[in-house]
Coordinates of C-alpha atoms in Angstrom, one line a residue:
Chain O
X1 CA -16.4 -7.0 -2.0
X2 CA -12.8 -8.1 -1.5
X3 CA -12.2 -8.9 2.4
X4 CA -8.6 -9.1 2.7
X5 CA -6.5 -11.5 5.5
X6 CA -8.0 -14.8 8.0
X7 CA -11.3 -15.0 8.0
X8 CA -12.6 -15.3 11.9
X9 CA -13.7 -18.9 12.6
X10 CA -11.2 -20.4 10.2
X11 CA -7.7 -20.6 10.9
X12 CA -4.9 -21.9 8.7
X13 CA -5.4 -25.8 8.5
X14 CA -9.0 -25.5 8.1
X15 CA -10.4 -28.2 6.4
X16 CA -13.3 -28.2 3.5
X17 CA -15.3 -31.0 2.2
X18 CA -16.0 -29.1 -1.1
X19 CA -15.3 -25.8 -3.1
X20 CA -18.7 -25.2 -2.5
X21 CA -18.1 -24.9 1.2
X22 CA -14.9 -22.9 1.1
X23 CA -17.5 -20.8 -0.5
X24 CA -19.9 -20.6 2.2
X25 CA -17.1 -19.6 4.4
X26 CA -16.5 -17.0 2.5
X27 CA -12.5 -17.7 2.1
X28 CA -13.1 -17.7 -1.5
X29 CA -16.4 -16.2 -3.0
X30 CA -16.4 -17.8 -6.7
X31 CA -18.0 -21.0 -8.0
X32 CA -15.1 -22.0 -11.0
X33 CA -12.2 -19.0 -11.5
X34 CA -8.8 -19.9 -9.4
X35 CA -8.6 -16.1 -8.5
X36 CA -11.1 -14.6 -6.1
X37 CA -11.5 -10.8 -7.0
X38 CA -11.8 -7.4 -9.1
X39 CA -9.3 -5.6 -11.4
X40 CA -10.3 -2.3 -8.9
X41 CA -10.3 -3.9 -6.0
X42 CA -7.9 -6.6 -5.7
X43 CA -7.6 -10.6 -5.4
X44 CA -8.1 -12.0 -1.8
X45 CA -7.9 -15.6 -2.4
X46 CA -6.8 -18.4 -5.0
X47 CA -7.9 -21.7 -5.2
X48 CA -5.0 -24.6 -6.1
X49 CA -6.3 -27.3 -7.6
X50 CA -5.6 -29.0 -11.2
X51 CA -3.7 -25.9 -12.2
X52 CA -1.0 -25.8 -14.8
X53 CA 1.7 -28.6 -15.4
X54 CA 4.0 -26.0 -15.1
X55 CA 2.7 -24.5 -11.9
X56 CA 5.3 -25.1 -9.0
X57 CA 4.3 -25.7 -5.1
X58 CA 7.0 -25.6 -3.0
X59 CA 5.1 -25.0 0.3
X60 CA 5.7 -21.5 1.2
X61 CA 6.8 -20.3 -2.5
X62 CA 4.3 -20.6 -5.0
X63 CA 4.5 -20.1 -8.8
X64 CA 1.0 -19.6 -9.7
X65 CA -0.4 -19.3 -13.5
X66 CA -3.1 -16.8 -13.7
X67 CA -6.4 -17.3 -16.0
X68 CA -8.1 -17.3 -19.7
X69 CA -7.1 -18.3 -22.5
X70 CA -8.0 -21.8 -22.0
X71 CA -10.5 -24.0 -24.5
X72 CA -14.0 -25.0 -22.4
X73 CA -12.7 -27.7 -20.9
X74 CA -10.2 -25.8 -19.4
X75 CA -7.8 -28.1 -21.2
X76 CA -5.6 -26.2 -23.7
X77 CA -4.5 -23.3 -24.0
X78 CA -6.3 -21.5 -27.5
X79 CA -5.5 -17.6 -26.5
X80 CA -3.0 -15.2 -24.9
X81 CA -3.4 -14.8 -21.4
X82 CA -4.4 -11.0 -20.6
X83 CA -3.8 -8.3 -17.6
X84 CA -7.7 -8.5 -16.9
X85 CA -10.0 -9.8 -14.4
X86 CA -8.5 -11.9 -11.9
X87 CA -4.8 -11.5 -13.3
X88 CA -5.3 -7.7 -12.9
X89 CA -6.7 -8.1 -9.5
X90 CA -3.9 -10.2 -8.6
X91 CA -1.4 -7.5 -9.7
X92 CA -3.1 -4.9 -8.0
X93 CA -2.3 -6.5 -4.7
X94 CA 1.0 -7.0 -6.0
X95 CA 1.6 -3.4 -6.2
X96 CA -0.7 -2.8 -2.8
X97 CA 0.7 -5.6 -0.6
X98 CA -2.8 -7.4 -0.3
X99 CA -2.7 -10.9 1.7
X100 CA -3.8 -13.1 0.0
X101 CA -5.6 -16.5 1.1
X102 CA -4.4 -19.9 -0.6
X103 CA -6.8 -22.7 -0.4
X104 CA -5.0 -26.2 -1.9
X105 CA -7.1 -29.0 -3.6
X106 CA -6.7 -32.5 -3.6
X107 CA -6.7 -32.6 -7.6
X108 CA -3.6 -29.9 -7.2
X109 CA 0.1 -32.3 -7.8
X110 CA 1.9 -31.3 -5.0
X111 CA 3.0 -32.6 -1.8
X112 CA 1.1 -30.0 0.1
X113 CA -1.8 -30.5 -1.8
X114 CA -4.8 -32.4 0.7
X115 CA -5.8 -35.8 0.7
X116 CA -9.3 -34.9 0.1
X117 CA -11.5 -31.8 -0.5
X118 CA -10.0 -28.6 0.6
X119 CA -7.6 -26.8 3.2
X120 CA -6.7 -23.3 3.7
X121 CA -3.1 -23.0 4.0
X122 CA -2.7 -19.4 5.1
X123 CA -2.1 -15.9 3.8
X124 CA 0.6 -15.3 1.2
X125 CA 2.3 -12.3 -0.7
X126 CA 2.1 -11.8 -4.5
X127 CA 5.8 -10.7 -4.5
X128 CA 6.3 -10.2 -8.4
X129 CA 4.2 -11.1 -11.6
X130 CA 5.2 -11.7 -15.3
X131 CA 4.5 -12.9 -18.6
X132 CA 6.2 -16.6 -20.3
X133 CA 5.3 -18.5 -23.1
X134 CA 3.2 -21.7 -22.1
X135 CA 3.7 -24.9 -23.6
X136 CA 1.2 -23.6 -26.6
X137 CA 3.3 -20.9 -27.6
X138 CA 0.6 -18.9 -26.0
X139 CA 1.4 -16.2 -23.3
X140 CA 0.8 -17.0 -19.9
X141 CA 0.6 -14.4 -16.8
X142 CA 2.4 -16.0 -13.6
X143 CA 2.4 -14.9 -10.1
X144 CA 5.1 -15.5 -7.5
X145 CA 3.4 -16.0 -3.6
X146 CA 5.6 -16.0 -0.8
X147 CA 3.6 -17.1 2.7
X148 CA 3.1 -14.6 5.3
X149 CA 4.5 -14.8 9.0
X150 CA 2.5 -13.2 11.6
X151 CA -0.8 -12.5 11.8
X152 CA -3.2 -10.1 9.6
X153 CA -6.4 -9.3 11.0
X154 CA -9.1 -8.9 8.8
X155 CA -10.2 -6.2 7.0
X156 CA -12.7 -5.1 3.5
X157 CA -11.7 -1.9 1.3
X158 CA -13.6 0.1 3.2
X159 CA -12.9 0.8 6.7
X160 CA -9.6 2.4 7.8
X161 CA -8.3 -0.2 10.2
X162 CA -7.2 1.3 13.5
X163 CA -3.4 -0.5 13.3
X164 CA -1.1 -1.7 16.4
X165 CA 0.4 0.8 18.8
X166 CA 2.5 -1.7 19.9
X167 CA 3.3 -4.1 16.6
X168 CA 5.0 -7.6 18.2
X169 CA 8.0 -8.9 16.6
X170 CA 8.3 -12.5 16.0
X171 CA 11.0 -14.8 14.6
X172 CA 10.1 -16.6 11.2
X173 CA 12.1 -19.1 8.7
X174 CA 12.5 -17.8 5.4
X175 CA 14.3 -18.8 2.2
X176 CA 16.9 -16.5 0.5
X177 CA 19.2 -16.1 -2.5
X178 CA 21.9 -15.2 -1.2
X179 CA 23.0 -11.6 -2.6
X180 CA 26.7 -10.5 -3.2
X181 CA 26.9 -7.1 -1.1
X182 CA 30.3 -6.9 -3.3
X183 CA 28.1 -6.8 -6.5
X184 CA 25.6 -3.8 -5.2
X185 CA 28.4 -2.3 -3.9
X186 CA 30.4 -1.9 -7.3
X187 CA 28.1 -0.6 -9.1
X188 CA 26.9 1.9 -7.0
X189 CA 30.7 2.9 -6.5
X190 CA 31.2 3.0 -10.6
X191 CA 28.0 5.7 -10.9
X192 CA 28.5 7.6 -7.7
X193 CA 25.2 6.5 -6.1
X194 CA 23.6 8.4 -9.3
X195 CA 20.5 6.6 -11.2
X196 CA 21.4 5.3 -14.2
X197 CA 18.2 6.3 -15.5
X198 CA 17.2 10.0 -14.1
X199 CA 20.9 10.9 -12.5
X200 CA 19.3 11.7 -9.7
X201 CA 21.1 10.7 -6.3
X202 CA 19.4 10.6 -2.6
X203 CA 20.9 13.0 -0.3
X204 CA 20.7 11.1 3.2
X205 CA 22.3 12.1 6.2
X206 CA 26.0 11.2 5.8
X207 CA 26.3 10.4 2.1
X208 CA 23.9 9.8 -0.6
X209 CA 22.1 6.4 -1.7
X210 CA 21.2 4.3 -4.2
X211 CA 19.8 0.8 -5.6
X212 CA 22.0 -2.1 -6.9
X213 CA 19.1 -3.9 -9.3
X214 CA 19.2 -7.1 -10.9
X215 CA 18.3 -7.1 -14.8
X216 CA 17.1 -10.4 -15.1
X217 CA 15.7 -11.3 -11.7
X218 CA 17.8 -13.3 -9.1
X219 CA 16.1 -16.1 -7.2
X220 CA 13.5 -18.3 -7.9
X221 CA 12.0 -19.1 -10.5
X222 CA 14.3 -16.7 -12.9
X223 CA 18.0 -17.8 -11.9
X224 CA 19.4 -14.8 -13.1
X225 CA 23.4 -13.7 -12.2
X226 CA 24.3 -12.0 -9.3
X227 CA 27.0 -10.7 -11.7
X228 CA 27.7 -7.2 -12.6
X229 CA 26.7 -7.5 -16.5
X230 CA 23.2 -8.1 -14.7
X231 CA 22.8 -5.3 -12.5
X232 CA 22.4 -1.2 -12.7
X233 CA 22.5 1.5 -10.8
X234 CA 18.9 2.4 -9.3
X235 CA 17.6 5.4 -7.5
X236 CA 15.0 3.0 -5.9
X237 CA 11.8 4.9 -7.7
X238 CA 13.3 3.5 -10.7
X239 CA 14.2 0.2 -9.3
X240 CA 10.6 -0.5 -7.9
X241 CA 9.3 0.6 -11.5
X242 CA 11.9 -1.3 -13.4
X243 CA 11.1 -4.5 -11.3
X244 CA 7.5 -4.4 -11.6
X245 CA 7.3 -3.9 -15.3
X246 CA 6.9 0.3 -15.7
X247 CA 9.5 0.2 -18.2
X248 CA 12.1 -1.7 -20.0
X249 CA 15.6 -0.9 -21.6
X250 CA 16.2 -1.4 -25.5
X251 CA 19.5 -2.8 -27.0
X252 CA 20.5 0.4 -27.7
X253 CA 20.1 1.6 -23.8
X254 CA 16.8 3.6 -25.0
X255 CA 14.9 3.6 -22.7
X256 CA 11.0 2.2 -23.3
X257 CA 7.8 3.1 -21.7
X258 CA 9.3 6.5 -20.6
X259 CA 11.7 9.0 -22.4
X260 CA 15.5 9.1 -22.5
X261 CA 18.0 6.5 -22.6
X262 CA 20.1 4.6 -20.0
X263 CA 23.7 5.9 -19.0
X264 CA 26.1 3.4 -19.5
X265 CA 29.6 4.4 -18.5
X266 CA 32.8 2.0 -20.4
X267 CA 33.6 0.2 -17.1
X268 CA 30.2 -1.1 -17.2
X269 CA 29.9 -4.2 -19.8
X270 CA 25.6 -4.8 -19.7
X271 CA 25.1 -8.2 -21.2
X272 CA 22.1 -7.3 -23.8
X273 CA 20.5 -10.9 -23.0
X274 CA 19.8 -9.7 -19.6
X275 CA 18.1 -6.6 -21.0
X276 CA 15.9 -8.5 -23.3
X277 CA 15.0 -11.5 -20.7
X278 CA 13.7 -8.7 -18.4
X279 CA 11.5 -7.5 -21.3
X280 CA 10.0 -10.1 -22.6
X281 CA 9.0 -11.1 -18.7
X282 CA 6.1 -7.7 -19.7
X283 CA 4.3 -7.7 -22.8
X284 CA 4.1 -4.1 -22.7
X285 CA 8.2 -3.6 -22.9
X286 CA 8.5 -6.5 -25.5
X287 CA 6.3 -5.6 -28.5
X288 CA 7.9 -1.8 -28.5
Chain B
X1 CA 42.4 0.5 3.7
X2 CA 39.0 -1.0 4.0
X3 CA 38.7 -4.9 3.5
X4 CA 35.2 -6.0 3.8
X5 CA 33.8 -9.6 3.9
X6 CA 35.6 -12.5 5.6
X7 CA 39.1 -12.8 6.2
X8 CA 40.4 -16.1 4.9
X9 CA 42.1 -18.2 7.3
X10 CA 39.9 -17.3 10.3
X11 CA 36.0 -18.0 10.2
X12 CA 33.1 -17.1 12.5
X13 CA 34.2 -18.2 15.7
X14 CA 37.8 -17.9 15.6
X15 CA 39.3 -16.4 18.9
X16 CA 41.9 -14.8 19.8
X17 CA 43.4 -14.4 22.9
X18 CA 44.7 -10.9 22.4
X19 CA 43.5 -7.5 20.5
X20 CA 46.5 -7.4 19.1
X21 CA 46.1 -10.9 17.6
X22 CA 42.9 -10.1 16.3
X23 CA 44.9 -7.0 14.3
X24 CA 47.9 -8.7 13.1
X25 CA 45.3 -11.3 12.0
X26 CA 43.8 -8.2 9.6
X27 CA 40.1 -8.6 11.3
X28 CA 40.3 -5.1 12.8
X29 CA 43.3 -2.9 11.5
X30 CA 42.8 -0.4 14.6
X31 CA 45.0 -0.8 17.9
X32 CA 42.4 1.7 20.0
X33 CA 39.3 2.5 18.1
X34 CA 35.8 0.4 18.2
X35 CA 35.4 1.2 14.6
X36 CA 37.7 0.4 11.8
X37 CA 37.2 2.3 8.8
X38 CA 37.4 5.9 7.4
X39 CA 34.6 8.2 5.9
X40 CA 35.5 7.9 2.6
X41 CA 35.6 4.3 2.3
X42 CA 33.5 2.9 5.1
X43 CA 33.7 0.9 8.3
X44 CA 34.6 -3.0 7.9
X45 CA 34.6 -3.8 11.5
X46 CA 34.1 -2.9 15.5
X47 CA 35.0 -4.4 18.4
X48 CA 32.5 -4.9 21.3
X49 CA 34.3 -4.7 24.4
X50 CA 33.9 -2.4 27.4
X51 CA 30.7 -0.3 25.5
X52 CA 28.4 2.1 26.7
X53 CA 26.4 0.8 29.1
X54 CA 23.2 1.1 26.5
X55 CA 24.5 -0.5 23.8
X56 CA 22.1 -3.9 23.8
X57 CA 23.6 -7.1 22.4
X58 CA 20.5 -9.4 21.5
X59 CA 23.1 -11.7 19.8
X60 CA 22.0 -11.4 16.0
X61 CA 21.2 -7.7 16.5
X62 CA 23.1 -5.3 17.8
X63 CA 22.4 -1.4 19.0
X64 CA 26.4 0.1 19.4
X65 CA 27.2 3.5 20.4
X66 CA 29.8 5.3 18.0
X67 CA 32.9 6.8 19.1
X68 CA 34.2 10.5 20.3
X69 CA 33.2 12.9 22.6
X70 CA 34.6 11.2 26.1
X71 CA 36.8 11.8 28.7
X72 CA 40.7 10.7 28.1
X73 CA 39.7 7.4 29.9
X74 CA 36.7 6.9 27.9
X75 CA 34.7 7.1 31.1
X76 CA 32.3 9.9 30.7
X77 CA 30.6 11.9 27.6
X78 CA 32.1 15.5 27.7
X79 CA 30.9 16.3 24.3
X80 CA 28.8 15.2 21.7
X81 CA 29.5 12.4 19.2
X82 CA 29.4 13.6 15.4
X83 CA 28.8 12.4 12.0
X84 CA 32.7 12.2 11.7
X85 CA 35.6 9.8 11.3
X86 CA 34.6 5.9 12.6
X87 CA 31.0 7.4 13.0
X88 CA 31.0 8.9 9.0
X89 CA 32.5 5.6 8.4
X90 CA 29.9 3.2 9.7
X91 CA 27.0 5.4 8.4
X92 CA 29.1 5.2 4.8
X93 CA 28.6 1.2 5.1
X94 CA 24.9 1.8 5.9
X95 CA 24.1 4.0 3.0
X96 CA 26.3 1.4 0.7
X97 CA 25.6 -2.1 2.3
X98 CA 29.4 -2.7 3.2
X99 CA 29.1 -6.2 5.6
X100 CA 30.9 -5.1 8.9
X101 CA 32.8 -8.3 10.6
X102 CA 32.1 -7.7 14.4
X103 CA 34.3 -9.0 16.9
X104 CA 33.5 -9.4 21.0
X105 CA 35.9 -8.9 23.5
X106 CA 35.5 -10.7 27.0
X107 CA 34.6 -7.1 28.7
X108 CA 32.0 -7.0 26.9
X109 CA 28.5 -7.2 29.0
X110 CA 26.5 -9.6 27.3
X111 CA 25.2 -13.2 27.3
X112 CA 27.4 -13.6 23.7
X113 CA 30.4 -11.9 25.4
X114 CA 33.0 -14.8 24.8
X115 CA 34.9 -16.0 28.1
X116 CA 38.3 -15.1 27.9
X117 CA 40.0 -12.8 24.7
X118 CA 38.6 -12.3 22.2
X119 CA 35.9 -13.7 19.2
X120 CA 34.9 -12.9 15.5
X121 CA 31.6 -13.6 15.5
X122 CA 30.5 -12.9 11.4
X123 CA 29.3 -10.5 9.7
X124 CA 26.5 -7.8 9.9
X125 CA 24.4 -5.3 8.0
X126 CA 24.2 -1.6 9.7
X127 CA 20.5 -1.3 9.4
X128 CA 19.8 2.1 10.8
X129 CA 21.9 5.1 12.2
X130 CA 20.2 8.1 14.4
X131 CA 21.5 10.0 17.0
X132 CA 19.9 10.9 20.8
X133 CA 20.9 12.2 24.1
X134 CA 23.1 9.7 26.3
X135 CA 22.5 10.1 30.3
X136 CA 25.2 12.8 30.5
X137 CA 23.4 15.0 28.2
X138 CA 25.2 14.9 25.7
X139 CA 24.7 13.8 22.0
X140 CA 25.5 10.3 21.5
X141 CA 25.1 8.2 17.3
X142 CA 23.7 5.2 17.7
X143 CA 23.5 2.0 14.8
X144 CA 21.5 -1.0 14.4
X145 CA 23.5 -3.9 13.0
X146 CA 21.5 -7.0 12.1
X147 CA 23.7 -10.3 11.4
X148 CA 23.6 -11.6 7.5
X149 CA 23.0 -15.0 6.5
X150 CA 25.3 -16.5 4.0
X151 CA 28.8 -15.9 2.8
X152 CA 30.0 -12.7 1.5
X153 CA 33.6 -13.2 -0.2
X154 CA 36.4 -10.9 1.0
X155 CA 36.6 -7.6 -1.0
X156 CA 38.0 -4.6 -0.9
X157 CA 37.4 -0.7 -1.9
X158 CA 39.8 -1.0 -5.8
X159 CA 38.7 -4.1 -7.3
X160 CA 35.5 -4.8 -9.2
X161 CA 34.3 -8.6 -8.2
X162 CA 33.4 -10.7 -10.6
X163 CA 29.9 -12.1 -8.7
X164 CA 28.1 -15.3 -8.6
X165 CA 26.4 -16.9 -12.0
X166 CA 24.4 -19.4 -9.8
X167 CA 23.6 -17.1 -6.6
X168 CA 22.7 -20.2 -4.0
X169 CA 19.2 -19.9 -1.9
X170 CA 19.7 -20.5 1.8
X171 CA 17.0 -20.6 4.7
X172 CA 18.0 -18.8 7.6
X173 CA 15.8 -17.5 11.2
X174 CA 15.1 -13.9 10.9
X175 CA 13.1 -12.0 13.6
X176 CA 10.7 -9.5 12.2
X177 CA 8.2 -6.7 13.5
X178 CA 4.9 -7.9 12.2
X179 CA 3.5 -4.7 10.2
X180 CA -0.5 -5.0 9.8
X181 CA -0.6 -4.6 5.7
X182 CA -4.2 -3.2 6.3
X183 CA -2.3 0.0 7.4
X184 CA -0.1 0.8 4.5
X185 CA -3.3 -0.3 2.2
X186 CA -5.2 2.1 4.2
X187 CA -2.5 5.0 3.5
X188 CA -2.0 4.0 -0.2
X189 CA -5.7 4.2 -1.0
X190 CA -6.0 7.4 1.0
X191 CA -3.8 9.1 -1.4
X192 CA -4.3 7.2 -4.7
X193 CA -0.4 6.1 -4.5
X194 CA 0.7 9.8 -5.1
X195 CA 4.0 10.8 -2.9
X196 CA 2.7 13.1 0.3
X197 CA 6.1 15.1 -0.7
X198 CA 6.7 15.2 -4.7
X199 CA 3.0 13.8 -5.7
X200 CA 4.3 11.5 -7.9
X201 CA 3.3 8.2 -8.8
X202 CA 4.9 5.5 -9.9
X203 CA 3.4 3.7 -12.8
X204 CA 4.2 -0.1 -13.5
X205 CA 2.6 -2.9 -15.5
X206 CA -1.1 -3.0 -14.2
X207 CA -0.8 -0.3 -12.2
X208 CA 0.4 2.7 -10.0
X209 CA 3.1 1.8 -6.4
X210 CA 3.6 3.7 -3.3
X211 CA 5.3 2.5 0.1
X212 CA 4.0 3.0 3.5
X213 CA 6.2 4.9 5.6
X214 CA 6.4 4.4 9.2
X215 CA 7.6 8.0 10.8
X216 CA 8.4 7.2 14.2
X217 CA 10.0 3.9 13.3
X218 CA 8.6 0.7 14.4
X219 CA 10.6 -2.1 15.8
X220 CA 13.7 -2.3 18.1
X221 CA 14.7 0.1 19.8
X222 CA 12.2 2.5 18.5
X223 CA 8.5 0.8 18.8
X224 CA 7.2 3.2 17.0
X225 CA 3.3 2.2 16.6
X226 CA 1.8 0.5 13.5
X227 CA -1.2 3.1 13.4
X228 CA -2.3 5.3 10.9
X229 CA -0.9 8.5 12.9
X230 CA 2.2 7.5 12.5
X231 CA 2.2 6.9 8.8
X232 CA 2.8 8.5 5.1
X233 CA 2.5 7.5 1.8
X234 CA 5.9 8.0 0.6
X235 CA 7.7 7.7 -3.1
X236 CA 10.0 4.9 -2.6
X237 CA 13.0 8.1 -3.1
X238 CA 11.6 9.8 -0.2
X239 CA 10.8 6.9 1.3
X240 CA 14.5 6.2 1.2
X241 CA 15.6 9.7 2.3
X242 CA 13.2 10.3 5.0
X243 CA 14.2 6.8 7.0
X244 CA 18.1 8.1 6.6
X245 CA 17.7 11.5 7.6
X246 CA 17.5 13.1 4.5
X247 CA 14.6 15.3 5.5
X248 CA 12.2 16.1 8.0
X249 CA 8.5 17.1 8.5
X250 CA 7.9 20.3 10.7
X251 CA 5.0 20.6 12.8
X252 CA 3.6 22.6 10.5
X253 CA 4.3 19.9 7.9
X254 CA 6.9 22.3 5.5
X255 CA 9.8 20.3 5.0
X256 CA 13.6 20.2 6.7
X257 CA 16.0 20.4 4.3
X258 CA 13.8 20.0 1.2
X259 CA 11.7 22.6 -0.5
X260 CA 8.2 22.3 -0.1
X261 CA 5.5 20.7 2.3
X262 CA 3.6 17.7 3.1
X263 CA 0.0 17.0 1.1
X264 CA -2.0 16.3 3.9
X265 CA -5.5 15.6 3.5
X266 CA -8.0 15.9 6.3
X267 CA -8.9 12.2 6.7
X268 CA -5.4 11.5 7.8
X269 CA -4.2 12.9 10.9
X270 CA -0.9 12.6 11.9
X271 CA 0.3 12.5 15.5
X272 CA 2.8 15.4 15.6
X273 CA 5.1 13.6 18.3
X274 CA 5.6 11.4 15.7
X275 CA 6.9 14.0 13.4
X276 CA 9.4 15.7 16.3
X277 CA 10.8 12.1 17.4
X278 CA 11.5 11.7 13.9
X279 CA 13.1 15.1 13.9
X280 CA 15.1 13.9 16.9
X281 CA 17.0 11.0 15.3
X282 CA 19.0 13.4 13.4
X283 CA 20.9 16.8 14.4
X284 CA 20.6 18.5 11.3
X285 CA 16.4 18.3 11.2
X286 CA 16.2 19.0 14.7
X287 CA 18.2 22.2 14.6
X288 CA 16.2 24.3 11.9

């Protein structure tokens, strides 16, 4: 069963001879696959060793590439790569907010990676997945981490944690793309704060609301514009949907996975390659 | 009218050894007023001078007291403050993510009150907006402004900005309350990801996404606790509209200014002072 968060007796910096031994910990339960964890129940740990030439460590970012698809030797890649198993599990605490443990090897090329055997390195986010063409011409599922300030306690699927009636605060480094407010604010000015998809806009206390999101995503590992030709306006159902794959947006402004079409008003100039990077980031969105 | 971002020619840390200065230097366009800015088109600045005397300046977060209902001296609160005017204005840049340049004055009591005059110290976010009853009795509006990292170039309300193709990454020191993930799992899973208000779900690529809401809300001032009792699985929407006053939650659960009532199931009992402090952030929930 999946045991989400630090496991008690094992901080961050704890150091492994071999996998075998990570095991016996119980940071990571599996003998061979990377991802630790169910489709139903979510991933609770990855293991960063060889991994993909295209994988990229930067410390506390990770660009992970999920797994299958590879010949016996783990060598080449002969298949797509699907939404099953261990990719699956990692998206479903993607969309949960699961912790996630990273464990680097010494075979992993990075400067984080250990000298020898093993080290747990902390609990990390899955903050967004999608799909790319590998090197092969084969797809590829990747995962973005991002590592996790403060402590999580430990905790399975099933017990209902008790919680913190007095959560501390704590300050943390973090890395940003910087964000033009000017940009979110434009566009939300240009549609009245009304989705671009359902029309529908959030009635708050003193005005109503809505979500300036980027078409093709800004910040690492995408690049895309922080440019008005690469961002509508959200209600932020459709924004959280629309990020995370739910559906996609045709040339034409149809709309795909759900019903209708996108309002587009003159003043708005979309650039179409935006639409169809976003799309072809989810297999489900391209091939429709 | 409204000018937000920087003001070339005079960057954080510029002083000024007059308010009059900092006016005819276009930081602050008001000769009296805290807040600059009207309803329609949002606040771009305040002044922190004199203040109430429970405003808290932690520096890179800020809790200010809005304007209206005092004497002729500004001494004591005869009345209370309402959603009007500087106030409407400053809740407009909440709702729309309009940077607010902040400036201290030397009356200001503070550690980051500058010596003599006066000091633009950058720009913030207003983060939050609720109202509550000052010492006199009265209704006072209170906001959280929260300093952002990185540049934001000078705009204003008429012309649509052209953005950033290469949006830069910076790192910056951010001080978070550390939420225990177990909690919002816990909530998610109770209610299979369905909205507690609309019972919808949103469906994406591998899966269905809710958001933990926090009803009393956690961090400063409000240390709300990180427990169970205190939260709901929302729809990001309602999500959205419930942290900005856009509804509330009765005792009985029916809902404030929305049709309808919350789905609660038995396993998940909510503390109902939860509910009424909730309730108490915001005139219009608390009065019906």
């Amino acid at each position: 069963m999946a045991y989400f968060g630090e496991v008690p007796g094992f901080p961050e910096g704890s150091e492994f001879d071999s996998r075998e031994s990570v095991r016996v910990a119980e940071l990571h339960r599996h003998k061979i696959s990377g991802i630790a964890g169910k489709a139903a129940e979510g991933a609770d740990a990855i293991i960063l060793n060889e991994g993909y030439e295209d994988d990229e460590d930067l410390g506390d970012l990770i660009i992970y590439t999920g797994e299958g698809g590879r010949d016996s030797n783990k060598g080449h890649q002969i298949a797509d790569q699907l939404l099953i198993k261990g990719n699956a599990a990692l998206v479903n605490s993607l969309l949960h907010g699961f912790p996630v443990r990273v464990i680097r090897g010494n075979k992993l090329k990075s400067p984080y990676a250990p000298a020898t055997g093993y080290r747990y390195d902390g609990l990390y986010s899955v903050t967004s997945h999608w799909t790319e063409k590998g090197k092969s011409g084969f797809n590829i599922i990747r995962f973005k981490l991002e590592k996790i300030s403060g402590e999580i306690p430990p905790h399975t699927n099933k017990n209902i944690p008790i919680g913190n009636r007095n959560p501390e605060t704590k300050t943390s480094v973090v890395t940003r793309t910087i964000r033009d407010s000017n940009i979110t604010r434009a566009i939300k000015e240009l549609y009245d704060d009304a989705c671009q998809v359902c029309g529908i806009q959030i009635t708050c206390e003193g005005g109503t609301y809505s979500e300036g999101a980027h078409i093709w995503p800004i910040g690492k590992p995408h690049h895309g514009s922080d440019t008005l030709d690469n961002v509508l306006c959200l209600c932020p159902n459709h924004h959280a949907q629309y990020d995370r794959g739910g559906f996609g947006v045709a040339d034409n402004f149809s709309l795909i996975n759900i019903p209708g079409s996108l309002n587009v008003i003159p003043e708005h100039e979309i650039d179409i390659r935006n639409l169809r990077y976003h799309r072809s980031l989810f297999p489900d969105l391209e091939n429709k």
